[in-house]
């Protein structure tokens, strides 16, 4: 079994998440190895729509500009409604892991599909619960996937950012 390495940044706002992604991109981090996940909001005042064309997903609504910018640089995108967490939007390699989590959540011990997806990319159970709680609290996760060197580089890039909690996980 190959090692799974990830750096996870918990961002309090969409602006912090956007800054984290921009810093990684500016530093040359491979955007195909980057995921983001956050809650989605549907309100009666917002007209919200989704579609996927090739590798891009478009969204209009409360955070349309934020998500639209991410879909242009991340590989893969999806919208899920996860019991206990609510509606989330995800982009990047984590999407495939969440889809796999939809099938394997029960087998992994009752984790949500998001939790099973996070666990399958190498995040320990206790941290999975921390990250699910962060999403429930309207925070965002920016996840850098890759080799041990890749995720160490990502941590070095993200650590200086204000108010962003960063952790590295090796499986």
PDB file of C-alpha atoms in Angstrom:
ATOM      1  CA  UNK A   1       0.000   0.000   0.000  1.00  0.00           C
ATOM      2  CA  UNK A   2       1.410   3.380  -0.970  1.00  0.00           C
ATOM      3  CA  UNK A   3       1.642   6.143   1.590  1.00  0.00           C
ATOM      4  CA  UNK A   4      -0.995   8.849   1.507  1.00  0.00           C
ATOM      5  CA  UNK A   5       0.135  12.313   2.450  1.00  0.00           C
ATOM      6  CA  UNK A   6      -1.977  15.423   2.852  1.00  0.00           C
ATOM      7  CA  UNK A   7      -1.707  18.896   4.301  1.00  0.00           C
ATOM      8  CA  UNK A   8      -5.031  20.283   5.498  1.00  0.00           C
ATOM      9  CA  UNK A   9      -5.658  23.962   6.132  1.00  0.00           C
ATOM     10  CA  UNK A  10      -8.808  24.971   8.000  1.00  0.00           C
ATOM     11  CA  UNK A  11      -9.856  28.386   6.730  1.00  0.00           C
ATOM     12  CA  UNK A  12     -12.443  30.428   8.622  1.00  0.00           C
ATOM     13  CA  UNK A  13     -13.763  32.322   5.601  1.00  0.00           C
ATOM     14  CA  UNK A  14     -14.011  31.965   1.858  1.00  0.00           C
ATOM     15  CA  UNK A  15     -11.514  34.841   1.580  1.00  0.00           C
ATOM     16  CA  UNK A  16      -8.944  32.881   3.621  1.00  0.00           C
ATOM     17  CA  UNK A  17      -9.563  29.774   1.499  1.00  0.00           C
ATOM     18  CA  UNK A  18      -9.117  31.777  -1.670  1.00  0.00           C
ATOM     19  CA  UNK A  19      -5.891  33.296  -0.316  1.00  0.00           C
ATOM     20  CA  UNK A  20      -4.574  29.806   0.564  1.00  0.00           C
ATOM     21  CA  UNK A  21      -5.289  28.514  -2.943  1.00  0.00           C
ATOM     22  CA  UNK A  22      -3.711  31.600  -4.531  1.00  0.00           C
ATOM     23  CA  UNK A  23      -0.555  31.239  -2.400  1.00  0.00           C
ATOM     24  CA  UNK A  24      -0.200  27.581  -3.376  1.00  0.00           C
ATOM     25  CA  UNK A  25      -0.776  28.393  -7.041  1.00  0.00           C
ATOM     26  CA  UNK A  26       1.686  31.322  -6.950  1.00  0.00           C
ATOM     27  CA  UNK A  27       4.321  29.001  -5.413  1.00  0.00           C
ATOM     28  CA  UNK A  28       3.946  26.518  -8.241  1.00  0.00           C
ATOM     29  CA  UNK A  29       1.995  23.843  -6.352  1.00  0.00           C
ATOM     30  CA  UNK A  30       0.343  21.398  -8.782  1.00  0.00           C
ATOM     31  CA  UNK A  31      -3.343  22.439  -8.812  1.00  0.00           C
ATOM     32  CA  UNK A  32      -4.330  18.866  -9.785  1.00  0.00           C
ATOM     33  CA  UNK A  33      -3.154  17.874  -6.282  1.00  0.00           C
ATOM     34  CA  UNK A  34      -5.330  20.412  -4.502  1.00  0.00           C
ATOM     35  CA  UNK A  35      -8.845  19.987  -3.070  1.00  0.00           C
ATOM     36  CA  UNK A  36     -11.244  22.357  -1.368  1.00  0.00           C
ATOM     37  CA  UNK A  37     -14.469  21.625   0.457  1.00  0.00           C
ATOM     38  CA  UNK A  38     -16.967  23.908   2.134  1.00  0.00           C
ATOM     39  CA  UNK A  39     -20.648  24.261   2.867  1.00  0.00           C
ATOM     40  CA  UNK A  40     -22.968  25.469   0.202  1.00  0.00           C
ATOM     41  CA  UNK A  41     -25.861  27.767   0.923  1.00  0.00           C
ATOM     42  CA  UNK A  42     -29.262  27.831  -0.682  1.00  0.00           C
ATOM     43  CA  UNK A  43     -31.538  30.668   0.284  1.00  0.00           C
ATOM     44  CA  UNK A  44     -34.738  31.876  -1.252  1.00  0.00           C
ATOM     45  CA  UNK A  45     -33.038  35.149  -2.195  1.00  0.00           C
ATOM     46  CA  UNK A  46     -30.258  33.448  -4.173  1.00  0.00           C
ATOM     47  CA  UNK A  47     -30.702  31.846  -7.529  1.00  0.00           C
ATOM     48  CA  UNK A  48     -28.333  28.909  -7.476  1.00  0.00           C
ATOM     49  CA  UNK A  49     -27.416  26.650 -10.356  1.00  0.00           C
ATOM     50  CA  UNK A  50     -24.780  24.051 -11.083  1.00  0.00           C
ATOM     51  CA  UNK A  51     -23.473  22.459 -14.174  1.00  0.00           C
ATOM     52  CA  UNK A  52     -20.359  20.610 -15.126  1.00  0.00           C
ATOM     53  CA  UNK A  53     -18.703  21.037 -18.502  1.00  0.00           C
ATOM     54  CA  UNK A  54     -15.595  18.943 -18.852  1.00  0.00           C
ATOM     55  CA  UNK A  55     -13.527  19.659 -15.773  1.00  0.00           C
ATOM     56  CA  UNK A  56     -15.368  22.837 -14.819  1.00  0.00           C
ATOM     57  CA  UNK A  57     -18.397  23.373 -12.647  1.00  0.00           C
ATOM     58  CA  UNK A  58     -20.248  26.671 -12.663  1.00  0.00           C
ATOM     59  CA  UNK A  59     -22.253  28.078  -9.756  1.00  0.00           C
ATOM     60  CA  UNK A  60     -24.292  31.156  -9.161  1.00  0.00           C
ATOM     61  CA  UNK A  61     -25.438  32.218  -5.729  1.00  0.00           C
ATOM     62  CA  UNK A  62     -24.069  33.597  -2.500  1.00  0.00           C
ATOM     63  CA  UNK A  63     -20.428  32.560  -3.109  1.00  0.00           C
ATOM     64  CA  UNK A  64     -20.599  32.207  -6.895  1.00  0.00           C
ATOM     65  CA  UNK A  65     -17.447  34.213  -7.594  1.00  0.00           C
ATOM     66  CA  UNK A  66     -15.452  32.213  -5.039  1.00  0.00           C
ATOM     67  CA  UNK A  67     -16.484  28.792  -6.288  1.00  0.00           C
ATOM     68  CA  UNK A  68     -16.287  29.873  -9.929  1.00  0.00           C
ATOM     69  CA  UNK A  69     -12.639  30.840  -9.486  1.00  0.00           C
ATOM     70  CA  UNK A  70     -11.846  27.472  -7.879  1.00  0.00           C
ATOM     71  CA  UNK A  71     -13.555  25.419 -10.596  1.00  0.00           C
ATOM     72  CA  UNK A  72     -11.329  27.076 -13.165  1.00  0.00           C
ATOM     73  CA  UNK A  73      -8.152  25.719 -11.528  1.00  0.00           C
ATOM     74  CA  UNK A  74      -9.173  22.553  -9.648  1.00  0.00           C
ATOM     75  CA  UNK A  75      -9.586  19.142 -11.231  1.00  0.00           C
ATOM     76  CA  UNK A  76     -13.090  17.718 -10.633  1.00  0.00           C
ATOM     77  CA  UNK A  77     -16.047  19.223  -8.806  1.00  0.00           C
ATOM     78  CA  UNK A  78     -19.224  18.086  -7.075  1.00  0.00           C
ATOM     79  CA  UNK A  79     -22.160  19.102  -4.931  1.00  0.00           C
ATOM     80  CA  UNK A  80     -23.326  16.747  -2.149  1.00  0.00           C
ATOM     81  CA  UNK A  81     -25.979  16.834   0.547  1.00  0.00           C
ATOM     82  CA  UNK A  82     -24.509  14.912   3.478  1.00  0.00           C
ATOM     83  CA  UNK A  83     -26.781  13.998   6.397  1.00  0.00           C
ATOM     84  CA  UNK A  84     -25.640  15.692   9.595  1.00  0.00           C
ATOM     85  CA  UNK A  85     -23.479  18.172   7.676  1.00  0.00           C
ATOM     86  CA  UNK A  86     -25.764  19.542   4.971  1.00  0.00           C
ATOM     87  CA  UNK A  87     -24.991  20.702   1.462  1.00  0.00           C
ATOM     88  CA  UNK A  88     -21.295  20.897   0.566  1.00  0.00           C
ATOM     89  CA  UNK A  89     -19.339  21.752  -2.539  1.00  0.00           C
ATOM     90  CA  UNK A  90     -16.009  20.048  -3.202  1.00  0.00           C
ATOM     91  CA  UNK A  91     -13.365  20.355  -5.870  1.00  0.00           C
ATOM     92  CA  UNK A  92     -10.193  18.416  -6.610  1.00  0.00           C
ATOM     93  CA  UNK A  93      -9.082  14.827  -5.967  1.00  0.00           C
ATOM     94  CA  UNK A  94     -11.161  14.664  -2.763  1.00  0.00           C
ATOM     95  CA  UNK A  95     -14.319  14.441  -4.916  1.00  0.00           C
ATOM     96  CA  UNK A  96     -13.514  10.870  -6.010  1.00  0.00           C
ATOM     97  CA  UNK A  97     -12.792   9.921  -2.394  1.00  0.00           C
ATOM     98  CA  UNK A  98     -16.149  11.318  -1.232  1.00  0.00           C
ATOM     99  CA  UNK A  99     -17.921   9.398  -3.997  1.00  0.00           C
ATOM    100  CA  UNK A 100     -16.120   6.272  -2.815  1.00  0.00           C
ATOM    101  CA  UNK A 101     -17.111   7.231   0.724  1.00  0.00           C
ATOM    102  CA  UNK A 102     -20.772   7.189  -0.286  1.00  0.00           C
ATOM    103  CA  UNK A 103     -20.374   3.473  -0.862  1.00  0.00           C
ATOM    104  CA  UNK A 104     -17.946   2.711   1.962  1.00  0.00           C
ATOM    105  CA  UNK A 105     -19.051   4.952   4.845  1.00  0.00           C
ATOM    106  CA  UNK A 106     -20.805   2.122   6.672  1.00  0.00           C
ATOM    107  CA  UNK A 107     -17.813  -0.180   6.241  1.00  0.00           C
ATOM    108  CA  UNK A 108     -15.501   2.429   7.770  1.00  0.00           C
ATOM    109  CA  UNK A 109     -17.493   2.559  10.969  1.00  0.00           C
ATOM    110  CA  UNK A 110     -20.363   4.945  10.483  1.00  0.00           C
ATOM    111  CA  UNK A 111     -18.471   7.954   9.181  1.00  0.00           C
ATOM    112  CA  UNK A 112     -20.340  10.315   6.868  1.00  0.00           C
ATOM    113  CA  UNK A 113     -19.466  10.193   3.168  1.00  0.00           C
ATOM    114  CA  UNK A 114     -17.262  13.248   3.715  1.00  0.00           C
ATOM    115  CA  UNK A 115     -15.610  11.585   6.726  1.00  0.00           C
ATOM    116  CA  UNK A 116     -15.043   8.357   4.811  1.00  0.00           C
ATOM    117  CA  UNK A 117     -13.544  10.350   1.935  1.00  0.00           C
ATOM    118  CA  UNK A 118     -11.196  12.188   4.298  1.00  0.00           C
ATOM    119  CA  UNK A 119     -10.257   8.941   6.033  1.00  0.00           C
ATOM    120  CA  UNK A 120      -9.535   7.252   2.695  1.00  0.00           C
ATOM    121  CA  UNK A 121      -6.989   9.946   1.757  1.00  0.00           C
ATOM    122  CA  UNK A 122      -5.001   9.249   4.924  1.00  0.00           C
ATOM    123  CA  UNK A 123      -6.530  11.468   7.589  1.00  0.00           C
ATOM    124  CA  UNK A 124      -6.797   9.797  11.023  1.00  0.00           C
ATOM    125  CA  UNK A 125     -10.269   9.299  12.541  1.00  0.00           C
ATOM    126  CA  UNK A 126      -9.842  11.908  15.299  1.00  0.00           C
ATOM    127  CA  UNK A 127      -8.816  14.514  12.725  1.00  0.00           C
ATOM    128  CA  UNK A 128     -11.698  13.493  10.428  1.00  0.00           C
ATOM    129  CA  UNK A 129     -14.118  14.455  13.196  1.00  0.00           C
ATOM    130  CA  UNK A 130     -12.299  17.783  13.672  1.00  0.00           C
ATOM    131  CA  UNK A 131     -12.565  18.548   9.940  1.00  0.00           C
ATOM    132  CA  UNK A 132     -16.232  17.550   9.731  1.00  0.00           C
ATOM    133  CA  UNK A 133     -16.938  19.868  12.674  1.00  0.00           C
ATOM    134  CA  UNK A 134     -15.060  22.662  10.889  1.00  0.00           C
ATOM    135  CA  UNK A 135     -17.260  22.200   7.793  1.00  0.00           C
ATOM    136  CA  UNK A 136     -20.398  22.157   9.971  1.00  0.00           C
ATOM    137  CA  UNK A 137     -19.173  25.467  11.446  1.00  0.00           C
ATOM    138  CA  UNK A 138     -19.069  27.041   7.973  1.00  0.00           C
ATOM    139  CA  UNK A 139     -15.294  26.802   7.591  1.00  0.00           C
ATOM    140  CA  UNK A 140     -13.407  25.594   4.519  1.00  0.00           C
ATOM    141  CA  UNK A 141     -10.795  22.898   4.062  1.00  0.00           C
ATOM    142  CA  UNK A 142      -7.972  23.389   1.582  1.00  0.00           C
ATOM    143  CA  UNK A 143      -6.228  20.042   1.103  1.00  0.00           C
ATOM    144  CA  UNK A 144      -2.882  19.521  -0.635  1.00  0.00           C
ATOM    145  CA  UNK A 145      -2.291  15.914  -1.735  1.00  0.00           C
ATOM    146  CA  UNK A 146       1.020  14.402  -2.817  1.00  0.00           C
ATOM    147  CA  UNK A 147       4.357  13.047  -1.774  1.00  0.00           C
ATOM    148  CA  UNK A 148       5.809  13.755   1.647  1.00  0.00           C
ATOM    149  CA  UNK A 149       7.879  16.538   0.042  1.00  0.00           C
ATOM    150  CA  UNK A 150       4.796  17.985  -1.719  1.00  0.00           C
ATOM    151  CA  UNK A 151       2.754  18.250   1.461  1.00  0.00           C
ATOM    152  CA  UNK A 152       5.683  19.591   3.464  1.00  0.00           C
ATOM    153  CA  UNK A 153       6.098  22.323   0.819  1.00  0.00           C
ATOM    154  CA  UNK A 154       2.359  23.060   1.030  1.00  0.00           C
ATOM    155  CA  UNK A 155       2.563  23.367   4.829  1.00  0.00           C
ATOM    156  CA  UNK A 156       5.492  25.801   4.520  1.00  0.00           C
ATOM    157  CA  UNK A 157       3.441  27.912   2.087  1.00  0.00           C
ATOM    158  CA  UNK A 158       0.269  27.858   4.200  1.00  0.00           C
ATOM    159  CA  UNK A 159       1.749  28.223   7.712  1.00  0.00           C
ATOM    160  CA  UNK A 160       2.438  31.982   7.444  1.00  0.00           C
ATOM    161  CA  UNK A 161      -1.187  32.757   6.535  1.00  0.00           C
ATOM    162  CA  UNK A 162      -3.091  34.536   9.311  1.00  0.00           C
ATOM    163  CA  UNK A 163      -5.870  32.638  11.097  1.00  0.00           C
ATOM    164  CA  UNK A 164      -5.374  29.446   9.070  1.00  0.00           C
ATOM    165  CA  UNK A 165      -4.820  26.221  11.034  1.00  0.00           C
ATOM    166  CA  UNK A 166      -2.541  23.837   9.125  1.00  0.00           C
ATOM    167  CA  UNK A 167      -1.769  20.146   9.783  1.00  0.00           C
ATOM    168  CA  UNK A 168       0.128  17.452   7.876  1.00  0.00           C
ATOM    169  CA  UNK A 169      -1.020  13.814   7.839  1.00  0.00           C
ATOM    170  CA  UNK A 170       1.011  10.836   6.618  1.00  0.00           C
ATOM    171  CA  UNK A 171      -0.696   7.457   6.302  1.00  0.00           C
TER     172      UNK A 171
END
